[in-house]
């Protein structure tokens, strides 16, 4: 979801309504204290998209959820390009 999409969604609510909202950004994914030194903007956006698409209200959005999706995205990237993790290429 983009900020523009969020604003459009929020405009459907009464501005006086009390809400709770969890906001994650590309910077959170890129600098999130994980084992991947080179997360790209595109990969971070994919992680955020998956966090939004597969969110579970029981678990919520947290660092473990972000790291799970990041692991999946990075695993898929290395399957597409094994040279990213293997020095022999």
Coordinates of N, CA and C in Angstrom, one line a residue:
X1 N 0.8 -1.2 0.0 CA 0.0 0.0 0.0 C 0.9 1.2 0.0
X2 N 0.5 2.2 -0.8 CA 1.3 3.4 -0.8 C 0.7 4.4 0.2
X3 N 1.4 5.5 0.5 CA 0.9 6.5 1.4 C -0.4 7.1 0.8
X4 N -0.3 7.3 -0.6 CA -1.5 7.9 -1.3 C -2.7 7.0 -1.1
X5 N -2.5 5.7 -1.2 CA -3.7 4.7 -1.0 C -4.2 4.8 0.4
X6 N -3.3 4.9 1.4 CA -3.7 4.9 2.8 C -4.5 6.2 3.0
X7 N -4.0 7.3 2.5 CA -4.8 8.6 2.7 C -6.2 8.5 2.1
X8 N -6.3 7.9 0.9 CA -7.6 7.7 0.3 C -8.5 6.8 1.2
X9 N -7.9 5.8 1.7 CA -8.7 4.9 2.6 C -9.1 5.7 3.9
X10 N -8.2 6.4 4.5 CA -8.5 7.2 5.7 C -9.6 8.2 5.4
X11 N -9.7 8.8 4.2 CA -10.7 9.8 3.9 C -12.1 9.2 4.0
X12 N -12.2 7.9 4.0 CA -13.6 7.3 4.1 C -14.0 7.2 5.5
X13 N -13.2 7.6 6.5 CA -13.5 7.6 7.9 C -13.8 9.0 8.4
X14 N -14.5 9.1 9.5 CA -14.7 10.3 10.2 C -13.4 10.8 10.8
X15 N -12.9 12.0 10.5 CA -11.6 12.5 11.0 C -11.6 12.5 12.5
X16 N -12.7 12.4 13.2 CA -12.7 12.4 14.6 C -12.7 11.0 15.2
X17 N -12.8 10.0 14.4 CA -12.7 8.6 14.9 C -11.4 8.3 15.5
X18 N -11.4 7.5 16.5 CA -10.1 7.1 17.2 C -9.8 5.7 16.5
X19 N -8.5 5.6 16.0 CA -8.1 4.4 15.4 C -6.7 3.9 15.9
X20 N -6.4 2.7 15.6 CA -5.0 2.2 15.8 C -4.5 1.8 14.4
X21 N -3.2 2.1 14.1 CA -2.7 1.8 12.8 C -1.2 1.4 13.0
X22 N -0.8 0.4 12.3 CA 0.6 0.0 12.3 C 1.3 0.4 11.0
X23 N 2.3 1.2 11.0 CA 2.9 1.7 9.8 C 4.4 1.2 9.7
X24 N 4.6 0.5 8.6 CA 6.0 0.0 8.3 C 6.4 0.6 7.0
X25 N 7.7 0.9 6.9 CA 8.2 1.5 5.6 C 9.4 0.7 5.1
X26 N 9.8 1.1 3.9 CA 11.0 0.5 3.2 C 12.2 0.6 4.2
X27 N 12.3 1.8 4.8 CA 13.5 2.0 5.7 C 13.5 0.9 6.8
X28 N 12.3 0.6 7.3 CA 12.2 -0.5 8.4 C 12.8 -1.8 7.9
X29 N 12.4 -2.1 6.6 CA 12.9 -3.4 6.1 C 14.4 -3.4 5.8
X30 N 14.8 -2.3 5.2 CA 16.3 -2.3 4.8 C 17.2 -2.2 6.0
X31 N 16.8 -1.4 7.0 CA 17.6 -1.3 8.2 C 17.1 -2.1 9.4
X32 N 16.4 -3.2 9.2 CA 15.8 -3.9 10.3 C 16.5 -4.8 11.1
X33 N 17.8 -4.8 11.2 CA 18.6 -5.7 12.0 C 18.5 -7.1 11.7
X34 N 18.6 -7.4 10.4 CA 18.6 -8.8 9.9 C 19.9 -9.2 9.3
X35 N 20.0 -10.4 8.7 CA 21.3 -10.9 8.2 C 21.5 -10.6 6.8
X36 N 20.8 -9.7 6.2 CA 20.9 -9.4 4.7 C 21.5 -8.0 4.6
X37 N 22.8 -7.9 4.2 CA 23.4 -6.6 4.1 C 22.9 -5.7 2.9
X38 N 22.4 -6.4 1.9 CA 22.0 -5.7 0.6 C 20.6 -5.9 0.2
X39 N 19.7 -5.4 1.0 CA 18.2 -5.5 0.6 C 18.0 -4.3 -0.3
X40 N 17.4 -4.6 -1.5 CA 17.1 -3.6 -2.4 C 15.8 -2.9 -2.1
X41 N 15.5 -1.8 -2.7 CA 14.3 -1.1 -2.6 C 13.1 -2.0 -3.0
X42 N 13.3 -2.6 -4.2 CA 12.3 -3.5 -4.8 C 12.0 -4.7 -3.8
X43 N 13.0 -5.3 -3.2 CA 12.8 -6.4 -2.3 C 12.1 -5.9 -1.1
X44 N 12.5 -4.7 -0.6 CA 11.8 -4.2 0.6 C 10.3 -3.9 0.3
X45 N 10.0 -3.4 -0.9 CA 8.6 -3.2 -1.2 C 7.9 -4.5 -1.3
X46 N 8.5 -5.5 -1.8 CA 7.9 -6.8 -1.9 C 7.6 -7.4 -0.5
X47 N 8.5 -7.2 0.4 CA 8.3 -7.6 1.8 C 7.1 -6.9 2.4
X48 N 7.0 -5.6 2.2 CA 5.9 -4.8 2.8 C 4.6 -5.2 2.1
X49 N 4.6 -5.5 0.8 CA 3.4 -6.0 0.2 C 2.9 -7.3 0.7
X50 N 3.8 -8.2 1.0 CA 3.5 -9.5 1.6 C 3.0 -9.3 3.0
X51 N 3.6 -8.4 3.8 CA 3.1 -8.2 5.2 C 1.7 -7.7 5.1
X52 N 1.4 -6.8 4.2 CA 0.0 -6.3 4.1 C -1.0 -7.4 3.6
X53 N -0.6 -8.1 2.6 CA -1.4 -9.1 1.9 C -1.7 -10.3 2.8
X54 N -0.7 -10.7 3.6 CA -0.9 -11.9 4.4 C -1.0 -11.6 5.9
X55 N -1.4 -10.4 6.3 CA -1.4 -10.0 7.7 C -2.4 -10.9 8.4
X56 N -2.1 -11.2 9.7 CA -2.9 -12.0 10.6 C -3.1 -11.1 11.8
X57 N -4.4 -10.8 12.0 CA -4.7 -9.9 13.1 C -4.4 -10.5 14.5
X58 N -4.3 -11.8 14.6 CA -3.9 -12.5 15.8 C -2.5 -12.3 16.1
X59 N -1.6 -12.3 15.1 CA -0.2 -12.2 15.3 C 0.2 -10.7 15.2
X60 N -0.4 -10.0 14.3 CA 0.0 -8.6 14.0 C 1.2 -8.5 13.1
X61 N 1.6 -7.2 12.9 CA 2.9 -7.0 12.2 C 4.0 -6.7 13.2
X62 N 5.0 -7.4 13.1 CA 6.2 -7.2 14.0 C 7.5 -7.7 13.3
X63 N 8.6 -7.5 14.0 CA 9.9 -7.8 13.4 C 9.9 -9.3 13.0
X64 N 9.4 -10.2 13.7 CA 9.4 -11.6 13.3 C 8.6 -11.8 12.0
X65 N 7.5 -11.2 11.8 CA 6.7 -11.3 10.6 C 7.5 -10.7 9.4
X66 N 8.1 -9.5 9.7 CA 8.9 -8.9 8.6 C 10.0 -9.8 8.2
X67 N 10.8 -10.3 9.2 CA 11.9 -11.2 8.9 C 11.5 -12.5 8.2
X68 N 10.3 -13.0 8.5 CA 9.8 -14.2 7.8 C 9.6 -13.9 6.3
X69 N 9.0 -12.8 6.0 CA 8.7 -12.4 4.6 C 10.0 -12.0 3.9
X70 N 10.9 -11.4 4.6 CA 12.2 -11.1 4.0 C 13.0 -12.3 3.7
X71 N 13.0 -13.3 4.6 CA 13.7 -14.6 4.3 C 13.1 -15.2 3.1
X72 N 11.8 -15.2 2.9 CA 11.1 -15.7 1.7 C 11.6 -15.0 0.4
X73 N 11.5 -13.7 0.5 CA 11.9 -12.9 -0.7 C 13.4 -13.1 -1.0
X74 N 14.3 -13.1 0.0 CA 15.7 -13.3 -0.3 C 16.0 -14.7 -0.8
X75 N 15.2 -15.7 -0.3 CA 15.4 -17.1 -0.7 C 15.0 -17.2 -2.2
X76 N 13.9 -16.6 -2.6 CA 13.4 -16.6 -4.0 C 14.4 -15.9 -4.9
X77 N 15.0 -14.8 -4.4 CA 16.0 -14.1 -5.2 C 17.3 -15.0 -5.4
X78 N 17.7 -15.7 -4.4 CA 18.9 -16.6 -4.6 C 18.6 -17.8 -5.5
X79 N 17.3 -18.2 -5.5 CA 16.9 -19.3 -6.4 C 17.0 -18.9 -7.8
X80 N 16.6 -17.6 -8.0 CA 16.6 -17.0 -9.4 C 18.0 -16.7 -9.8
X81 N 18.9 -16.4 -8.9 CA 20.3 -16.0 -9.2 C 21.2 -16.6 -8.1
X82 N 21.6 -17.9 -8.3 CA 22.4 -18.5 -7.3 C 23.8 -17.8 -7.1
X83 N 24.2 -17.1 -8.1 CA 25.5 -16.4 -8.0 C 25.5 -15.4 -6.9
X84 N 24.4 -14.9 -6.4 CA 24.3 -14.0 -5.3 C 24.9 -14.6 -4.0
X85 N 24.8 -15.9 -3.8 CA 25.3 -16.6 -2.6 C 26.4 -17.5 -2.8
X86 N 26.7 -17.9 -4.1 CA 27.8 -18.8 -4.3 C 28.9 -18.1 -5.0
X87 N 30.1 -18.2 -4.4 CA 31.3 -17.5 -4.9 C 31.8 -18.1 -6.2
X88 N 31.4 -19.3 -6.6 CA 32.0 -19.9 -7.8 C 31.5 -19.4 -9.1
X89 N 30.4 -18.6 -9.1 CA 29.8 -18.1 -10.3 C 30.7 -17.0 -11.0

